[in-house]
Tab-separated table of C-alpha atoms in Angstrom:
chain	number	residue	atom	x	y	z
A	1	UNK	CA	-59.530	-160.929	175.181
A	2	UNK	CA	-61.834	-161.949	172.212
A	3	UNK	CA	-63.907	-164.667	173.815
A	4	UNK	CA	-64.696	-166.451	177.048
A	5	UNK	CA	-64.778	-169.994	176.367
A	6	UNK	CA	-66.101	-172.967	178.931
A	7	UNK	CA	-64.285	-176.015	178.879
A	8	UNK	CA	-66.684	-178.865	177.898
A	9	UNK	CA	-63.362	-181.984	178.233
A	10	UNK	CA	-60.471	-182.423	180.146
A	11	UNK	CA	-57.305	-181.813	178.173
A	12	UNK	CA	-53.981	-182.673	179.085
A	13	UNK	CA	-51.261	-180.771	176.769
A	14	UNK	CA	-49.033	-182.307	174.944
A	15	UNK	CA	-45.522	-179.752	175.544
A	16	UNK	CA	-45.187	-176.555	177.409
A	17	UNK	CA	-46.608	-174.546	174.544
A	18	UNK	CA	-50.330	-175.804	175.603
A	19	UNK	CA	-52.299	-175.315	178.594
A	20	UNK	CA	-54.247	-178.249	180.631
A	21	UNK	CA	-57.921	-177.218	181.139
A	22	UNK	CA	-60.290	-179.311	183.053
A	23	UNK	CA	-64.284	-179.886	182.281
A	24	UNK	CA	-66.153	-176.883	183.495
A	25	UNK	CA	-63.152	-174.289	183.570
A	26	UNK	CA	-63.457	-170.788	181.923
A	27	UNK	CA	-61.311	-169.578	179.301
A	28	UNK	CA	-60.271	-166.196	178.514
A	29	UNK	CA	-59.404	-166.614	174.580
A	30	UNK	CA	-56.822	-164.116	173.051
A	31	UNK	CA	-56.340	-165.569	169.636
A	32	UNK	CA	-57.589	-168.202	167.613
A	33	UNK	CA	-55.075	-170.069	164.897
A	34	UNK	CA	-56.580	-171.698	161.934
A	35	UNK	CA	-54.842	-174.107	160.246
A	36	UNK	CA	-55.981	-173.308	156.091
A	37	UNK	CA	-55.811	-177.525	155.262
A	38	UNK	CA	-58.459	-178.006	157.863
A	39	UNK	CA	-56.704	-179.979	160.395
A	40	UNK	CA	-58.026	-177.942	163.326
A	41	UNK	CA	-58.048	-174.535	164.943
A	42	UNK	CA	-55.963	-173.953	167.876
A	43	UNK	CA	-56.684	-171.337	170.262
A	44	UNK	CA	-54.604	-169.177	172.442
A	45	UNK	CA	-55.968	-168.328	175.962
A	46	UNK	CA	-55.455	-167.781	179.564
A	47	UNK	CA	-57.225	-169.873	182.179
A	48	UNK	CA	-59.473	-168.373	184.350
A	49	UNK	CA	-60.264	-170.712	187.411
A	50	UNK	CA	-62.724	-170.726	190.437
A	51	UNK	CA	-62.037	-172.242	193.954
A	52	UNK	CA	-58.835	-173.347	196.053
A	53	UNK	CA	-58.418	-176.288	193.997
A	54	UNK	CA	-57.377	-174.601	190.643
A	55	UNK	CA	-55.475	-171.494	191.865
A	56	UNK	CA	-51.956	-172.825	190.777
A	57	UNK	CA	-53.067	-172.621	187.047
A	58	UNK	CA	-54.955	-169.414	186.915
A	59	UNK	CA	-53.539	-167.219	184.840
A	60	UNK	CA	-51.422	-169.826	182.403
A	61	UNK	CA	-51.588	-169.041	178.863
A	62	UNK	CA	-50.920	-171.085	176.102
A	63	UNK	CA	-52.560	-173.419	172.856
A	64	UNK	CA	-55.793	-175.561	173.375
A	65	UNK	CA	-57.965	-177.287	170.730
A	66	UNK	CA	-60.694	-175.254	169.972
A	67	UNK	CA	-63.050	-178.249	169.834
A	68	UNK	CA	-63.302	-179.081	173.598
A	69	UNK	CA	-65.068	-175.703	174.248
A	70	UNK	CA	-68.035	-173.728	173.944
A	71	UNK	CA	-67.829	-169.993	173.310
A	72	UNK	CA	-69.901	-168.475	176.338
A	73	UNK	CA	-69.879	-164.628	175.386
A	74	UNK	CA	-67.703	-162.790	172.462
A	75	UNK	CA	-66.000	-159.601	173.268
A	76	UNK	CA	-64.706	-158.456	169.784
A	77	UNK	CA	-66.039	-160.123	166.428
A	78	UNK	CA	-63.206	-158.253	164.076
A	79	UNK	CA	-61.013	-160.909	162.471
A	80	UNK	CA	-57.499	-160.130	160.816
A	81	UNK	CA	-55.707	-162.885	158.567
A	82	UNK	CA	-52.037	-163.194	159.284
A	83	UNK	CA	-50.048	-165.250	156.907
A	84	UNK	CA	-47.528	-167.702	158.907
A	85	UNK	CA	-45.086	-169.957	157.516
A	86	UNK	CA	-44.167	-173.350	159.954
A	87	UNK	CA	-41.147	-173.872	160.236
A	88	UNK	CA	-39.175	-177.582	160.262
A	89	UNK	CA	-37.423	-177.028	163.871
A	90	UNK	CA	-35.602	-180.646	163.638
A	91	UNK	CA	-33.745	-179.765	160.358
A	92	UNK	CA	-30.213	-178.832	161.231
C-alpha cells in the first residue's frame, strides 16, 4: 500500500479490469499509472469498505481514475518509472 485514498464520486467501471467505488469509500492504493500524453492517471487499489452494506466488495482490486479521490494519508513517497508499451489487443 502507497496511499489511502477517499472516494469523493461514485464510479461505475467500465470492464472487469476496474473497480466500482461509491462516494465516501476508502481506498487502499497500490500503484498509480500515468499515462506520459496526459490523458489521465489511473490508479490501482483495493477497496476498503465499512458497514453491512458494502461487505461484498471489500477487498476487490482493480483500476480507478485517480481524479474522483482525495489522498487521505501517504504511506511510501518513493516513485519508480516503469516503461510500458500498450498493446493493440483487437489486431489479429
Amino acid at each position: 500500500t502507497i496511499s489511502l485514498a477517499r472516494a469523493e464520486e461514485d464510479y461505475n467501471a467500465s470492464d472487469c479490469r476496474f473497480i466500482n467505488i461509491e462516494k465516501g469509500q476508502l481506498i487502499y492504493v497500490y500503484s498509480k499509472l500515468m499515462n506520459e500524453e496526459d490523458s489521465g492517471e489511473f490508479w490501482a487499489a483495493s477497496i476498503t469498505v465499512y458497514g453491512e452494506q458494502c461487505e461484498d466488495h471489500m477487498g476487490t482490486v482493480g483500476y480507478f481514475p485517480s481524479i474522483l479521490v482525495s489522498e487521505q494519508h501517504v504511506y511510501q513517497e518513493a516513485n519508480k518509472t516503469i516503461p510500458t508499451r500498450v498493446r493493440n489487443l483487437h489486431k489479429p
